[in-house]
Structure formats: structure tokens, C-alpha cells
Short mmCIF file of C-alpha atoms in Angstrom, two decimals:
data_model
loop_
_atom_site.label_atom_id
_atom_site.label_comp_id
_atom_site.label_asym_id
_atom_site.label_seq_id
_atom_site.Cartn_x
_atom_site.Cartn_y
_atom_site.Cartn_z
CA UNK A 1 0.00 0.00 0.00
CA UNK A 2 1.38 3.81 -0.95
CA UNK A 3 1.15 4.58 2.98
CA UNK A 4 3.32 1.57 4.14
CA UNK A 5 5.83 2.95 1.22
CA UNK A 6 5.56 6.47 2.36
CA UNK A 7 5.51 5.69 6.29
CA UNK A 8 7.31 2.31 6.81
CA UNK A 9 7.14 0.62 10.03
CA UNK A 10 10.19 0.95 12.13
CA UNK A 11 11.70 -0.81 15.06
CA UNK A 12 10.85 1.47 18.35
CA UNK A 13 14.63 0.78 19.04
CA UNK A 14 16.86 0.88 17.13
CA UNK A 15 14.50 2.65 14.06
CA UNK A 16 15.33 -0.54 12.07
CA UNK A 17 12.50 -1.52 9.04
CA UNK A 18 10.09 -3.91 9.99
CA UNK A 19 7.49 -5.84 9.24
CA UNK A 20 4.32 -3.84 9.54
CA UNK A 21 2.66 -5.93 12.26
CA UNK A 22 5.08 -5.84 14.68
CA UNK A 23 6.88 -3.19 17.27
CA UNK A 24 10.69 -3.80 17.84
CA UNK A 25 12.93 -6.47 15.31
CA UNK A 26 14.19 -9.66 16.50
CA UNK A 27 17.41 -8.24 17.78
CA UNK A 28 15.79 -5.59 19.94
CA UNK A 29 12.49 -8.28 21.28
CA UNK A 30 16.21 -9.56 23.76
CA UNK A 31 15.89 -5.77 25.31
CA UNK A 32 12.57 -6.17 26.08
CA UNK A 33 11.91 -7.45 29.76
CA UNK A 34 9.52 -9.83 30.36
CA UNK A 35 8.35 -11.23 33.70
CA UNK A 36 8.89 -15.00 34.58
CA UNK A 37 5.31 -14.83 35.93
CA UNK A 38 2.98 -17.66 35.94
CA UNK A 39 -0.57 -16.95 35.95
CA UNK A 40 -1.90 -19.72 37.98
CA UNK A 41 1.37 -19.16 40.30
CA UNK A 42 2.89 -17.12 43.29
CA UNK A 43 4.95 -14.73 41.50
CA UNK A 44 5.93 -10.95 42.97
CA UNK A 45 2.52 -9.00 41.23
CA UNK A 46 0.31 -11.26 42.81
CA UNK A 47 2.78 -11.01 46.12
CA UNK A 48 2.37 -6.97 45.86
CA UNK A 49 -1.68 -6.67 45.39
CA UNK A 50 -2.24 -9.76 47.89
CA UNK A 51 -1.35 -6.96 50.21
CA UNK A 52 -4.22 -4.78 49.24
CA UNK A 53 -6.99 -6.95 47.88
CA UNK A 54 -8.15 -10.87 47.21
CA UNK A 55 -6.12 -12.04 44.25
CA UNK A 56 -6.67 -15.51 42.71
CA UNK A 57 -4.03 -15.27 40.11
CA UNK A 58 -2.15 -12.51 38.61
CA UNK A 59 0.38 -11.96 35.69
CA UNK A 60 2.36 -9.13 34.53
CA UNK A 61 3.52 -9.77 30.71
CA UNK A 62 6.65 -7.08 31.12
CA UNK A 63 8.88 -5.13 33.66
CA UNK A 64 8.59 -1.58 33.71
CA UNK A 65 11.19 1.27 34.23
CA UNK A 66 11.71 4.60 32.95
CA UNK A 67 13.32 4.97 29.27
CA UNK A 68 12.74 1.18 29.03
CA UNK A 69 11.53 -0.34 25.61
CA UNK A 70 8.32 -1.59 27.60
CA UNK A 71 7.36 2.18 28.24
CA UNK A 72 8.06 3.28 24.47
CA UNK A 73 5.98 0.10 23.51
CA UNK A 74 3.16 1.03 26.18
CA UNK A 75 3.07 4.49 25.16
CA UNK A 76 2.71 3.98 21.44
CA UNK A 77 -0.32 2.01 22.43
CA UNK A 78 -1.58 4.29 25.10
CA UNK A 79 -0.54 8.06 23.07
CA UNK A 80 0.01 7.30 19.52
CA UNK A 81 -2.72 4.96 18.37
CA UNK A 82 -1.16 2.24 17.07
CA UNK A 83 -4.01 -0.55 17.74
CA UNK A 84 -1.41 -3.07 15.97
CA UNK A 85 0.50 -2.61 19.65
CA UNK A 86 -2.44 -4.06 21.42
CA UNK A 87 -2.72 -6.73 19.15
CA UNK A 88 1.08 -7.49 19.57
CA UNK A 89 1.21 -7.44 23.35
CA UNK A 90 -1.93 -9.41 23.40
CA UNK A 91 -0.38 -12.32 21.37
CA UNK A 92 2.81 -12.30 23.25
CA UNK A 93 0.70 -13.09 26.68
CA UNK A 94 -1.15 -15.72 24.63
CA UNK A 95 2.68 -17.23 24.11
CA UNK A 96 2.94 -17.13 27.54
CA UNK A 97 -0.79 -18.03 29.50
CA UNK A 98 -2.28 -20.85 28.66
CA UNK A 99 -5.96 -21.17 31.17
CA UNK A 100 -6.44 -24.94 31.39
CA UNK A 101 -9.37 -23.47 33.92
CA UNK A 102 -11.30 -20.24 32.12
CA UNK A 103 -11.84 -17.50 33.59
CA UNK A 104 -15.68 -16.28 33.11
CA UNK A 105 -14.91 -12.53 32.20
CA UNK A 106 -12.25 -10.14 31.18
CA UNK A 107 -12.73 -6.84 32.52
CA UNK A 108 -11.08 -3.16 30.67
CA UNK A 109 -10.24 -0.06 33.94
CA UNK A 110 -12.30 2.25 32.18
CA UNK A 111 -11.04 6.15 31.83
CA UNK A 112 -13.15 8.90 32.74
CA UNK A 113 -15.13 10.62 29.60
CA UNK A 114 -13.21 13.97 29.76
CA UNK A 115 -10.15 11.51 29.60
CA UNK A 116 -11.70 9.21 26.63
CA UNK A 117 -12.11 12.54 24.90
CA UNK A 118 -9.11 13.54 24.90
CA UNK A 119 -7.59 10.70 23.58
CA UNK A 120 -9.88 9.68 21.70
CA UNK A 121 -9.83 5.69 23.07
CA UNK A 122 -9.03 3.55 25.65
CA UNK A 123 -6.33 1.76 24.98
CA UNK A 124 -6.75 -1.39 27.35
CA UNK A 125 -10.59 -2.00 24.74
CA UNK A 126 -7.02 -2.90 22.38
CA UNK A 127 -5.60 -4.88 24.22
CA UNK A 128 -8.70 -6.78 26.17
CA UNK A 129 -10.53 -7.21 22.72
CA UNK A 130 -7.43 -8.85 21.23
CA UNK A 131 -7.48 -11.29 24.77
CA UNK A 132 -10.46 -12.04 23.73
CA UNK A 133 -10.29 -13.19 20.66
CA UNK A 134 -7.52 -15.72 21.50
CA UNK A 135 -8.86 -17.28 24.50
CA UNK A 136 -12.47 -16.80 23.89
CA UNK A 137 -13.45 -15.27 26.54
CA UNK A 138 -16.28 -12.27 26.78
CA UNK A 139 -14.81 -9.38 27.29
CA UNK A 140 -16.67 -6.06 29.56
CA UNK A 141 -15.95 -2.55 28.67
CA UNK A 142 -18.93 -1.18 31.23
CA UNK A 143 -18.58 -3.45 33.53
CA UNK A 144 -17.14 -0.67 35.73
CA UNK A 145 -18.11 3.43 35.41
CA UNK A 146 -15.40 5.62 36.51
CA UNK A 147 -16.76 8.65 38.55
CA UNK A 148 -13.94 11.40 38.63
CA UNK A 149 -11.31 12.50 36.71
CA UNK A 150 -7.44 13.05 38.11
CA UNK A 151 -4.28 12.92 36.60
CA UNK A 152 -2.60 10.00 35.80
CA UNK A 153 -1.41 7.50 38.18
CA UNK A 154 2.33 7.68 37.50
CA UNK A 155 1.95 12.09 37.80
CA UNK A 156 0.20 11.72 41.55
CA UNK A 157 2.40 11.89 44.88
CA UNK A 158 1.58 9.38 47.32
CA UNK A 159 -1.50 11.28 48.87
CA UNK A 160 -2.92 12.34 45.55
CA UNK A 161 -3.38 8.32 44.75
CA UNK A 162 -5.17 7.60 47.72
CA UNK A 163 -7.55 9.78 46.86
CA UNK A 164 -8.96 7.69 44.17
CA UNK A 165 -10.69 6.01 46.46
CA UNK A 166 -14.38 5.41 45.28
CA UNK A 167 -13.47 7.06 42.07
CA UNK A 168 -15.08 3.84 40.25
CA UNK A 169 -18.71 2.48 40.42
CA UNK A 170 -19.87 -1.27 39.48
CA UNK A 171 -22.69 -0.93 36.59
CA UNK A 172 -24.68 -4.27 37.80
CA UNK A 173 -24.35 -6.60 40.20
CA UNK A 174 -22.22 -9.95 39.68
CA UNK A 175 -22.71 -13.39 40.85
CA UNK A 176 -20.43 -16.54 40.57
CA UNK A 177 -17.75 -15.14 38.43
CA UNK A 178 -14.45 -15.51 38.11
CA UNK A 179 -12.92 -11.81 36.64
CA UNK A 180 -9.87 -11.10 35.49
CA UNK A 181 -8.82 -7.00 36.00
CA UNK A 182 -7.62 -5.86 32.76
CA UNK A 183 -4.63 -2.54 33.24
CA UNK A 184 -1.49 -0.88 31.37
CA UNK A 185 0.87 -0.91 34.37
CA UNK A 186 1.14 -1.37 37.75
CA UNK A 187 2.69 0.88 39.87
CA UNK A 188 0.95 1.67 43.23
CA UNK A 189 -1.75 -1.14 42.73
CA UNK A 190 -4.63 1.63 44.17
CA UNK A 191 -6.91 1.80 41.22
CA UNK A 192 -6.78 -2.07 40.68
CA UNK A 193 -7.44 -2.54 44.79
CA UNK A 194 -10.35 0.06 44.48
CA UNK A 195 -12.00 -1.47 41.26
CA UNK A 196 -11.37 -5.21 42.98
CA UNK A 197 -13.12 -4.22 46.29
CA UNK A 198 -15.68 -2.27 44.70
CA UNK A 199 -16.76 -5.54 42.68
CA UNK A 200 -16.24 -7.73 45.85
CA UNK A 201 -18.09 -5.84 47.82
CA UNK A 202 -21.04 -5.74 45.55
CA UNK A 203 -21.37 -9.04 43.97
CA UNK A 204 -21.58 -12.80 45.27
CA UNK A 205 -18.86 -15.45 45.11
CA UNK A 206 -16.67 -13.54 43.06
CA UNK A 207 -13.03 -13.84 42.31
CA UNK A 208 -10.65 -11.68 41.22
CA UNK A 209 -7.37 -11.96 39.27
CA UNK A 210 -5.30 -9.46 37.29
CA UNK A 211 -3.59 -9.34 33.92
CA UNK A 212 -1.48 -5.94 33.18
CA UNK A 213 1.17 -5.39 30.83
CA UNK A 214 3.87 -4.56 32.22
CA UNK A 215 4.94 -4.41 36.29
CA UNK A 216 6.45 -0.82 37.44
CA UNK A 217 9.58 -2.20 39.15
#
């Protein structure tokens, strides 16, 4: 096509050529840093949000730190909108998560509507739909409401993100599920700890796991 001749795909990295459905060449995927997580094992995320909330499994697909190639790749996803990126990290956890026991539901943090506008999308609906296609599972984008807008997690001091307490609002009551919390990254674990009691505390025989991209570290 003219536009893949007049803007070719280039490695986030090193700028190299690429092939137009993917994010980084093969030399650069070794600078990437993945987790050794297990999904349906103890690993340090589900260590970290034990501490806050009722986890049944969790999984982080990469480490994150500033300047890192998981950012860059995150941020073309969550800035630039490049929906390939979704689609990539998406198939890289399905390389790496195989559910011999399905979860019922995947479930997207949703952004507030000032935020949506702005951006225009939310970049986990990427991500999640592309989850969903693999493993067949449904997939809920209103699931949860969020009621107030703030800055983003990573640009809040420590009392700023408690204050996101109640900032997110179940949209019907759940019963028997097994959910899996869909996020970008997890830093403080706050918004995934409100969303996960908010849901617990409103809903019967629920469990909760998480699946984010990448693991601030």
C-alpha cells in the first residue's frame, strides 16, 4: 500500500525496518523485559496486590522502568494509536498463559469521559478485545463506570493516589464469576485494589485476578 511505502514501520529501538505488524525487530524483542510470571502461580505481582486486595491469580507480561523499551511500547499504544500494539502485546501473553481453567470474564479499567475525549480511546478495549479473541473469553468494557477525573497515576504523589478512592462504580451486580482485572501498568496497585473491592463488595462469590502489561519495578 502507498502509505506503508511512504511511512514504513520501524523498530521502536533501534529505528530498524520492519514488518508492519510488529513493534521492535528480533534483535531488539532480547531488550525487552519480560516477567517470569505464571498466571496460575505465586509470583511478585500477585505477592504486591495480595497486600491490598483478594487475588486468585495474577500476571504481569513485562517489567517496567523509565526509558525502558516496555514504556516506548506502552506508550505507542496508550498516546500514539497504534491498535497493531495491542494486538502485539496481546499475542505475546497468549505465548505465555495458557488457562487450562477459564476465567468467566475479562474486565477493561475504564477512563473517565473527559479523559476518553481527549484521547480519543481507551487503549486497554485494544488490548482486552485482542485477549479475547484468543482465549475466547467475553470481554466487559462497562462493567465498571469511573466517577472522577485526576491525573494519571504515575503524575500523583503518594497522597494524591489515595484519593482515588471510590473514584469507580460497578454498573450491575455480579454473581459466581471468576474476573480477570484488565490494566497498562502497575505501579501503586490503588486503582486495581479500588475497582477489585468495589466488585467484591457488591457481587456474590466472586473472584478476582489481574492481567497488566507490564509491572512498574
Amino acid at each position: 500500500m502507498i502509505i506503508d511505502f511512504l511511512f514504513p514501520n520501524r523498530c521502536l529501538d533501534c529505528n530498524q525496518l520492519i514488518d508492519k505488524e510488529e513493534v521492535v525487530c528480533e534483535l531488539c524483542m532480547d531488550k525487552i523485559r519480560f516477567s517470569d510470571h505464571h498466571f496460575f502461580e505465586s509470583n511478585a505481582l500477585k505477592e504486591k496486590a495480595t497486600l491490598q486486595f483478594p487475588v486468585e491469580n495474577a500476571f504481569s507480561l513485562m517489567m517496567y522502568e523509565k526509558e525502558s523499551l516496555a514504556q516506548k511500547i506502552i506508550h505507542q499504544l496508550k498516546y500514539n494509536h497504534r491498535e497493531r500494539v495491542g494486538k502485539i502485546l496481546a499475542h505475546w501473553v497468549s505465548e505465555r498463559i495458557i488457562f487450562h481453567d477459564k476465567p468467566d470474564l475479562f474486565v477493561t479499567v475504564p477512563l473517565h469521559h473527559k479523559k476518553l475525549k481527549q484521547r480519543g480511546y481507551n487503549q486497554l478495549h485494544l488490548f482486552a478485545n485482542a485477549l479475547s479473541e484468543y482465549y475466547q473469553i467475553p470481554v466487559s468494557h462497562t462493567l465498571l463506570r469511573r466517577s472522577n477525573h485526576s491525573r494519571a497515576q504515575a503524575k500523583k504523589n503518594q497522597t494524591e493516589r489515595l484519593k482515588t478512592k471510590n473514584a469507580y462504580q460497578l454498573t450491575e451486580t455480579i454473581r459466581d464469576k471468576h474476573i480477570v482485572l484488565i490494566d497498562d501498568v502497575y505501579t501503586t496497585g490503588n486503582t486495581l485494589s479500588n475497582i477489585a473491592w468495589e466488585i467484591l463488595n457488591n457481587s456474590t462469590n466472586v473472584k478476582i485476578s489481574i492481567l497488566v502489561m507490564a509491572m512498574d519495578v
